[in-house]
XYZ file of C-alpha atoms in Angstrom:
585
model
C -30.299 -0.739 14.253
C -28.362 2.594 14.580
C -29.493 5.203 17.119
C -27.360 8.341 16.792
C -28.148 11.830 19.284
C -27.869 14.688 17.456
C -26.690 18.072 18.891
C -29.059 19.982 21.036
C -30.977 22.874 19.824
C -33.595 25.750 21.141
C -36.279 26.093 19.285
C -38.829 22.714 19.570
C -41.163 24.177 16.597
C -37.992 24.764 14.458
C -37.672 21.009 14.848
C -41.286 19.831 14.476
C -41.431 21.552 11.464
C -38.606 19.479 9.792
C -39.894 16.384 11.375
C -43.576 16.832 9.893
C -42.178 18.933 6.851
C -41.294 17.193 3.207
C -37.517 16.964 4.267
C -34.791 18.689 2.711
C -34.910 16.367 -1.131
C -39.001 15.417 -0.597
C -37.990 12.382 1.168
C -40.452 12.823 4.133
C -43.267 10.552 3.214
C -46.612 10.370 5.241
C -45.092 12.175 8.585
C -47.270 10.876 11.368
C -46.922 10.317 15.566
C -45.912 6.958 16.233
C -45.455 7.118 20.096
C -44.948 9.878 22.943
C -44.903 10.667 26.488
C -49.008 11.111 26.619
C -51.707 9.241 24.166
C -53.491 12.462 23.459
C -50.768 14.428 22.451
C -51.503 15.985 19.211
C -50.412 14.677 15.679
C -50.266 17.630 13.174
C -49.085 14.761 10.797
C -52.322 13.092 10.433
C -54.368 16.673 10.350
C -55.040 16.938 6.544
C -56.111 20.974 8.268
C -53.095 21.657 10.288
C -51.851 24.967 10.776
C -49.145 26.536 12.334
C -51.474 26.740 15.540
C -51.464 23.196 16.306
C -47.666 23.029 15.685
C -47.653 26.083 18.202
C -49.777 24.074 20.791
C -47.553 20.951 20.137
C -43.994 23.325 21.206
C -46.138 24.583 24.112
C -47.311 21.346 25.559
C -43.758 19.755 25.546
C -42.049 22.591 26.618
C -44.010 23.302 29.450
C -42.040 21.882 32.221
C -39.722 24.158 31.241
C -41.544 26.768 33.312
C -40.955 24.219 36.482
C -36.905 25.225 36.366
C -35.603 27.876 37.300
C -33.460 29.971 35.197
C -29.947 28.378 36.531
C -31.348 25.226 35.821
C -33.043 25.839 32.145
C -30.693 25.199 29.765
C -30.770 27.579 26.587
C -30.625 23.968 24.441
C -33.003 22.042 26.001
C -34.148 20.312 22.571
C -32.904 16.562 23.030
C -33.502 14.668 19.058
C -32.458 11.210 18.484
C -32.686 9.370 15.244
C -32.978 5.754 14.884
C -32.199 3.880 11.989
C -32.513 -0.010 10.925
C -29.853 -1.704 7.532
C -31.923 -1.360 4.331
C -31.575 -5.261 4.966
C -34.193 -5.277 7.370
C -37.448 -6.017 7.305
C -39.587 -3.225 7.746
C -41.735 -2.333 11.415
C -45.097 -1.447 12.292
C -45.873 1.474 13.522
C -46.923 -0.506 16.670
C -42.670 -1.642 16.699
C -41.509 1.503 15.846
C -43.444 2.798 19.398
C -42.298 -0.166 21.625
C -38.373 1.130 19.827
C -39.377 4.808 20.931
C -40.443 3.848 24.276
C -37.362 2.239 25.158
C -34.476 3.951 23.258
C -36.084 6.996 25.757
C -36.280 5.153 28.888
C -32.877 3.784 28.240
C -31.328 7.306 27.992
C -33.343 8.551 30.905
C -35.690 10.675 29.501
C -38.786 9.056 30.485
C -38.970 5.989 32.977
C -42.814 5.128 33.169
C -42.049 3.517 37.059
C -40.834 6.923 37.816
C -43.626 9.056 36.417
C -41.555 12.063 35.925
C -39.991 11.602 33.119
C -39.641 14.561 30.012
C -41.917 15.024 27.447
C -41.655 13.478 24.137
C -42.735 12.301 20.616
C -41.583 10.432 18.175
C -42.283 10.763 14.241
C -41.695 8.293 11.640
C -41.693 9.675 7.738
C -40.148 7.039 6.232
C -40.134 3.121 6.628
C -36.724 1.999 8.094
C -36.416 5.378 10.898
C -38.064 7.309 13.338
C -37.099 10.231 15.060
C -37.740 11.397 18.740
C -37.641 14.936 20.169
C -37.773 15.503 24.125
C -37.765 18.981 26.198
C -35.057 18.471 28.878
C -36.787 19.135 31.675
C -38.772 16.658 34.072
C -42.444 17.028 35.021
C -40.934 17.388 38.741
C -39.007 20.515 38.719
C -35.861 18.585 38.074
C -33.364 17.639 35.160
C -32.932 14.492 33.571
C -29.717 12.685 34.172
C -28.480 11.573 30.506
C -24.401 11.010 31.882
C -23.924 8.088 29.139
C -27.087 8.303 27.541
C -25.125 7.607 23.960
C -23.686 4.369 25.918
C -27.001 3.347 27.120
C -29.050 3.995 23.992
C -26.323 1.708 21.674
C -26.819 -1.373 24.260
C -30.713 -0.938 24.002
C -30.312 -0.858 20.313
C -28.479 -4.490 20.578
C -30.918 -5.741 22.832
C -33.651 -4.483 20.616
C -31.930 -5.854 17.259
C -31.841 -9.834 18.585
C -35.611 -9.489 19.902
C -36.957 -8.137 16.456
C -34.958 -10.633 14.387
C -32.652 -7.407 12.640
C -29.224 -6.944 11.072
C -27.241 -7.327 14.645
C -24.148 -4.431 15.035
C -21.194 -4.995 16.420
C -20.352 -3.072 19.950
C -18.241 0.242 19.681
C -15.387 1.411 22.321
C -15.216 5.014 21.461
C -12.473 4.466 19.372
C -13.903 5.228 16.306
C -13.871 8.443 13.795
C -17.155 10.924 14.261
C -19.812 9.628 11.845
C -20.751 12.866 9.292
C -23.853 14.514 10.372
C -27.181 14.206 8.436
C -26.781 17.770 7.317
C -23.349 16.656 5.897
C -24.713 13.693 4.320
C -27.629 15.753 2.834
C -25.170 18.377 1.549
C -22.867 16.231 -0.080
C -25.672 14.564 -2.096
C -26.893 17.854 -3.327
C -23.515 18.386 -4.256
C -22.792 15.109 -6.138
C -20.216 14.343 -3.929
C -19.138 10.724 -3.116
C -18.024 11.371 0.497
C -18.577 14.255 2.609
C -16.265 16.617 3.074
C -15.505 15.480 6.683
C -14.559 11.915 5.122
C -12.581 13.822 2.361
C -10.527 15.250 4.295
C -10.254 12.373 6.673
C -8.499 10.375 4.013
C -6.717 13.507 2.678
C -5.328 14.025 6.253
C -4.263 9.999 6.347
C -2.331 9.848 3.492
C -0.334 13.085 4.379
C 0.701 11.263 7.540
C 1.799 8.089 6.044
C 5.401 7.814 6.640
C 5.857 11.579 7.742
C 8.825 12.370 9.698
C 8.246 16.266 10.760
C 5.749 18.727 11.090
C 7.164 20.892 8.554
C 6.335 17.943 5.788
C 3.349 17.127 7.257
C 1.539 20.302 6.537
C 3.784 20.590 3.597
C 1.923 17.397 2.094
C -1.343 19.532 3.298
C -1.062 21.790 1.234
C 0.261 20.169 -1.726
C -2.948 18.245 -1.449
C -4.900 21.302 -2.076
C -5.799 21.770 1.400
C -6.916 25.095 3.480
C -4.912 25.141 6.925
C -4.979 27.040 10.036
C -2.380 26.314 12.749
C -3.029 26.977 16.136
C -0.368 28.702 18.224
C 0.397 29.173 22.172
C 1.566 32.955 23.011
C 5.379 30.884 23.243
C 4.874 30.574 19.388
C 4.352 26.669 20.053
C 2.376 24.753 17.541
C -0.516 23.489 19.397
C -2.966 21.914 16.705
C -4.379 22.415 13.010
C -7.480 22.786 11.514
C -8.075 22.101 7.447
C -11.095 22.745 4.838
C -11.573 21.438 1.610
C -11.535 24.688 -0.928
C -15.260 24.672 -2.221
C -16.471 23.397 0.857
C -18.227 26.611 2.103
C -20.639 27.801 4.590
C -23.803 30.432 3.807
C -21.124 33.048 4.200
C -18.929 31.886 1.799
C -16.055 30.792 4.532
C -14.468 27.856 4.332
C -15.424 25.573 7.164
C -12.883 23.870 8.898
C -12.205 20.784 10.973
C -9.619 19.949 13.389
C -7.672 16.788 13.127
C -9.022 15.188 16.101
C -12.654 15.894 15.493
C -11.671 13.981 12.277
C -10.399 11.109 13.739
C -8.659 10.294 17.242
C -5.303 9.965 15.766
C -4.958 12.605 13.729
C -4.813 15.250 16.269
C -1.234 17.138 16.014
C -0.114 15.470 19.305
C -0.964 11.921 18.133
C 0.619 12.194 14.766
C 3.768 13.463 16.298
C 4.214 10.061 18.272
C 5.233 8.682 15.041
C 7.622 10.391 14.492
C 9.110 11.108 18.078
C 9.588 7.262 18.084
C 12.357 7.053 15.607
C 13.975 10.306 16.361
C 14.452 8.691 19.955
C 14.921 4.917 19.194
C 18.416 3.422 19.797
C 18.819 1.510 17.125
C 18.559 2.315 13.283
C 15.456 3.716 11.751
C 15.841 6.935 11.040
C 14.190 8.487 8.054
C 15.439 8.212 4.787
C 16.817 10.989 3.187
C 14.498 13.160 0.462
C 16.438 15.941 -0.382
C 16.884 16.965 -3.843
C 20.884 15.254 -3.753
C 19.655 11.915 -2.519
C 18.914 9.285 -4.898
C 15.285 8.824 -5.251
C 13.941 5.393 -4.815
C 11.804 3.277 -7.556
C 8.288 2.150 -7.251
C 9.162 -1.318 -7.541
C 12.029 -0.811 -4.956
C 9.625 0.744 -2.883
C 7.577 -2.026 -2.909
C 9.750 -4.655 -2.609
C 11.061 -3.281 0.376
C 7.593 -2.959 1.884
C 6.771 -6.579 1.038
C 9.478 -7.514 3.608
C 8.374 -5.121 6.090
C 4.705 -6.255 5.885
C 6.484 -10.014 6.209
C 8.007 -8.964 9.367
C 4.692 -7.425 10.863
C 2.923 -10.955 10.238
C 5.551 -12.255 12.059
C 4.893 -9.624 14.816
C 0.813 -10.279 14.928
C 1.588 -13.623 15.133
C 4.231 -13.571 18.046
C 4.386 -10.229 19.970
C 2.793 -8.578 22.751
C -0.766 -6.329 22.495
C 1.324 -3.086 22.490
C 3.915 -3.603 19.670
C 0.939 -5.650 17.513
C -1.219 -2.206 18.056
C 2.230 -0.254 16.855
C 2.078 -1.994 13.522
C -1.278 -2.345 13.024
C -1.134 1.496 13.108
C 1.569 1.399 10.826
C -0.011 -1.093 8.756
C -2.766 1.616 7.945
C -0.207 4.034 6.721
C 1.051 1.456 4.421
C -2.206 0.774 3.025
C -2.561 4.503 3.042
C 0.372 5.359 0.835
C -0.066 2.190 -1.308
C -3.605 3.656 -2.619
C -2.019 6.749 -2.953
C 0.899 5.479 -5.663
C -1.511 2.648 -7.001
C -2.205 2.273 -10.339
C -5.983 3.328 -12.266
C -6.654 -0.423 -12.344
C -5.822 -0.922 -9.000
C -6.633 2.047 -7.081
C -10.140 2.220 -6.622
C -10.286 -1.124 -4.191
C -6.810 -0.352 -2.614
C -8.465 3.462 -1.358
C -11.014 1.330 -0.046
C -9.505 -1.474 1.498
C -7.275 1.487 2.994
C -10.575 3.619 3.953
C -12.037 0.289 5.813
C -8.917 -0.886 7.554
C -8.330 2.767 9.222
C -11.051 1.360 11.727
C -8.813 -1.316 12.564
C -5.632 0.830 13.344
C -7.402 2.093 17.119
C -8.653 0.289 19.815
C -7.995 0.491 23.711
C -4.410 -1.381 23.794
C -1.872 1.109 23.910
C 0.151 1.584 20.779
C 4.265 0.954 22.058
C 5.323 3.361 19.346
C 9.030 2.843 17.857
C 8.435 -1.242 16.770
C 6.435 0.279 14.060
C 9.674 2.207 12.290
C 10.221 -0.716 9.034
C 6.596 -0.438 8.513
C 6.654 3.628 8.554
C 9.932 3.724 6.546
C 7.882 1.602 4.563
C 5.189 3.388 3.780
C 7.318 6.797 3.630
C 9.315 5.099 0.588
C 6.192 4.132 -1.134
C 5.064 8.276 -1.006
C 8.389 9.105 -2.513
C 8.419 6.308 -4.483
C 6.017 7.515 -6.130
C 3.368 6.499 -8.811
C 3.380 2.717 -10.042
C 2.681 1.826 -13.599
C 0.533 -0.819 -14.063
C 2.749 -2.559 -15.523
C 6.273 -4.452 -15.669
C 8.022 -4.490 -12.136
C 6.037 -1.810 -10.801
C 2.992 -3.916 -11.769
C 3.935 -7.472 -10.563
C 5.850 -5.848 -7.127
C 2.088 -4.146 -6.925
C 0.705 -7.173 -6.746
C 3.100 -9.232 -4.607
C 2.484 -6.273 -1.963
C -1.388 -6.877 -2.124
C -0.366 -10.343 -1.549
C 1.387 -10.096 1.261
C -1.183 -7.002 2.794
C -3.952 -9.627 2.452
C -2.537 -12.181 4.764
C -1.698 -8.866 7.022
C -4.835 -7.935 7.456
C -5.971 -11.284 7.911
C -3.798 -12.004 11.027
C -5.262 -8.215 12.090
C -8.531 -9.466 12.449
C -7.776 -12.526 13.905
C -5.628 -10.059 16.687
C -9.020 -8.518 17.242
C -11.572 -11.419 17.481
C -9.315 -12.608 20.020
C -9.417 -9.626 22.079
C -13.058 -9.130 20.996
C -12.828 -5.795 19.211
C -16.008 -6.442 17.078
C -16.110 -3.282 15.076
C -12.068 -3.929 14.407
C -12.139 -7.031 13.396
C -15.040 -6.534 10.988
C -12.985 -3.521 9.421
C -10.417 -5.856 8.737
C -12.498 -8.618 7.503
C -13.334 -5.613 5.405
C -10.381 -4.045 4.000
C -9.625 -7.982 3.441
C -12.274 -8.150 0.768
C -11.161 -5.067 -1.208
C -7.295 -6.161 -1.360
C -8.499 -9.676 -2.490
C -10.243 -7.825 -5.323
C -7.248 -5.559 -6.063
C -5.010 -8.017 -6.265
C -7.294 -10.070 -8.642
C -7.026 -6.838 -10.775
C -3.588 -6.716 -10.367
C -1.794 -10.213 -10.235
C -3.450 -12.241 -13.656
C -1.055 -10.501 -16.136
C 2.307 -11.201 -14.508
C 0.866 -14.991 -13.565
C -0.315 -15.555 -16.935
C 3.329 -14.949 -18.062
C 4.742 -17.394 -15.558
C 2.014 -19.791 -16.487
C 2.542 -19.732 -19.848
C 6.488 -20.244 -19.324
C 5.840 -23.032 -16.560
C 3.266 -24.670 -19.498
C 6.138 -24.446 -21.801
C 9.333 -26.480 -19.572
C 10.429 -29.546 -20.745
C 8.644 -32.592 -19.408
C 11.384 -33.674 -17.624
C 11.822 -30.604 -16.366
C 8.272 -30.206 -15.296
C 8.702 -33.440 -13.396
C 11.909 -31.990 -11.372
C 9.705 -29.303 -10.252
C 7.343 -31.004 -8.943
C 9.756 -33.785 -6.903
C 10.836 -30.564 -5.221
C 7.474 -29.684 -4.301
C 6.702 -32.885 -2.697
C 10.004 -33.024 -1.120
C 9.431 -29.553 0.430
C 5.755 -29.832 1.492
C 4.211 -33.486 1.260
C 1.258 -32.277 2.739
C 0.615 -29.411 -0.019
C 1.776 -31.060 -2.621
C -1.338 -32.899 -4.656
C -3.337 -29.650 -3.788
C -0.618 -27.401 -5.460
C -0.134 -29.875 -8.477
C -3.884 -29.353 -8.511
C -4.256 -25.527 -8.919
C -4.258 -23.673 -12.117
C -1.154 -21.553 -10.563
C 1.027 -24.494 -10.717
C 2.192 -23.781 -13.763
C 3.365 -20.416 -12.319
C 4.830 -22.043 -9.729
C 6.944 -24.868 -11.474
C 8.493 -21.563 -13.796
C 9.261 -19.978 -10.394
C 10.813 -22.867 -8.890
C 13.440 -22.893 -12.257
C 14.010 -19.318 -12.093
C 14.854 -20.350 -8.239
C 17.234 -23.189 -9.135
C 18.893 -21.063 -11.844
C 19.723 -18.332 -9.229
C 21.292 -20.748 -7.620
C 19.666 -21.540 -4.904
C 18.492 -25.342 -3.803
C 14.394 -25.026 -4.636
C 12.983 -27.528 -1.808
C 14.667 -25.634 0.844
C 13.684 -22.448 -0.146
C 10.071 -23.380 -0.989
C 10.341 -25.341 2.595
C 11.041 -21.966 4.148
C 8.464 -19.789 2.148
C 5.869 -22.089 3.555
C 6.637 -22.031 7.227
C 6.379 -18.830 7.543
C 3.031 -18.395 7.747
C -0.505 -20.351 7.578
C -1.706 -20.819 3.856
C -4.996 -21.224 5.513
C -6.997 -18.175 4.019
C -5.194 -18.156 0.740
C -7.355 -19.028 -2.324
C -4.622 -20.150 -4.622
C -1.796 -21.768 -2.595
C 0.607 -21.456 -5.589
C 0.171 -17.942 -6.552
C 1.120 -17.151 -2.499
C 4.187 -19.246 -3.010
C 5.276 -17.859 -6.317
C 5.659 -14.404 -4.901
C 7.249 -15.698 -1.089
C 9.977 -17.651 -3.615
C 10.622 -14.365 -5.926
C 11.027 -12.272 -2.838
C 13.074 -15.088 -1.027
C 15.867 -15.495 -3.803
C 15.334 -11.418 -4.953
C 14.129 -12.757 -8.082
C 12.608 -9.922 -10.867
C 8.599 -10.044 -9.677
C 7.905 -9.593 -13.189
C 8.725 -12.727 -14.901
C 7.899 -11.880 -18.737
C 11.549 -13.030 -19.798
C 13.070 -16.522 -18.376
C 16.016 -16.232 -16.491
C 17.962 -17.395 -19.826
C 17.179 -13.683 -20.683
C 20.433 -12.238 -19.637
C 18.935 -10.190 -16.967
C 21.818 -9.424 -14.033
C 19.342 -10.859 -11.586
C 18.762 -14.536 -11.149
C 21.639 -15.118 -12.850
C 23.593 -17.841 -11.102
C 27.741 -17.613 -11.377
C 28.033 -20.488 -12.845
C 26.118 -19.197 -15.634
C 27.929 -15.933 -16.042
C 31.200 -18.052 -16.059
C 29.906 -20.820 -18.931
C 30.741 -20.238 -23.042
C 28.217 -17.382 -24.195
C 25.320 -18.779 -26.321
C 24.941 -17.462 -30.285
C 22.260 -15.069 -30.217
C 20.218 -17.374 -31.758
C 20.410 -19.844 -29.358
C 19.313 -17.034 -26.890
C 16.677 -16.116 -28.317
C 14.792 -19.109 -28.412
C 15.265 -20.058 -24.969
C 13.727 -16.745 -24.257
C 10.799 -17.638 -26.669
C 10.203 -20.540 -25.024
C 11.684 -20.918 -21.181
C 12.895 -24.395 -21.564
C 16.381 -24.878 -22.181
C 17.938 -26.215 -19.044
C 21.199 -24.670 -18.022
C 24.474 -26.675 -19.250
C 25.933 -28.956 -16.594
């Protein structure tokens, strides 16, 4: 149950016409009164011969207490408007149940209290199965104004009680750190224009992406302009920049003027002062972490290198979420949102939608009342910056494989965030993190199979003695998980990776034990998949294993191999195709 207090108005009869009318898209069906301050209040909705005079009569009855207030007490915008909407999956309430909901909502808000007998006049109109609208005149019948301090919090608390009593879907209580929801007018306008999201939501996503890893005001506004937004800057008489507003070029009002939104109205952490804090800590830190030079003369980082470095940064952030203090964790969660925004911005087409939805969902998990200690998040912010400047990644080769590697690690970070928020009783943030984890899982399933499939085939083609050798490494490193991993479909890909690890000069069992100790594996759907990516990162192996370790690539070739006598080309080709040749002793 979602109660929402709309902007106050000045024309009671205008709102009545809307509530009893057909609606912007003919969506109002059988509008009628379900409750009011007085059982004898007229109901134009159930009168087939209702005229303008009857609407005026109801308006005059509602506004009558305004005459009891003097000019100083009477507010120009005296119309209070509350909508109460159920979830699509909820059962349909009867008129009597909605009437009880309306009476409890106006009592909770301070509009009407039956015990006092001197509340405001109000009506509750139902014109759809899933919601009602409550209109009230902000003047009590005893000549005083109602006390509406914290009315939004009180109706939300009452909604949680009603959900439990009526057997409805129970929503999580908020903490006033969420971004402002689009208004009903904004949603209707977006529907008419065929937009997937409202302009407010599109702008919030675009500004968040522009702020990912940003290191200066100039860079931030350059990114906004490059994204095609209209920008207005607010400056003080001294010339100092105080704030900004942005608009979509095609979102205009009835006078064909762009509709601007300030950063703070898009989300609490998108105001200019809050964005400045992101890079201020980097500039004043006591250790390295300065922004990477991205001038035209500096070498550009590749998409795959950016993803590999981001995987390492996310790995370290997971450990902080397990062991750090609250201020450090809050900073890492905020920066993790920047990494997801940057990853979604630069992802290939087959993962873009799920990564975009993951970043969109996790945005809610980046804010809470825990104060972030900026500066601890330098590595993650640098990772986000590198992802942006690395540019779009392809869905194949090393770009695609490192994307799967990063998504796999990001899933663990988001899962750890959900656990931390749940422990802190941040219900909305925990739910948002879990939703983001679902999208990351779907993105991983789109990104990983191509690359794991290659490793799987290489693992199946390993000789039987070599397969038994890798299984022995597994049993020695993680005896408690070995049989479960050996039974997984991904075991062959892990066996091929263990062979690559050994050929690169590492101890497979030792590295496998290290990878398993770094973080719990209970949330992994496939432990072998997780271990593949961890081993390839720890051993600095190519994420894309489309060729075997004997293919002649410089990465993953041990010194012993480079010193041995060259193998004839035909044998090299065979080793590359089958991946079964063991290095000579």
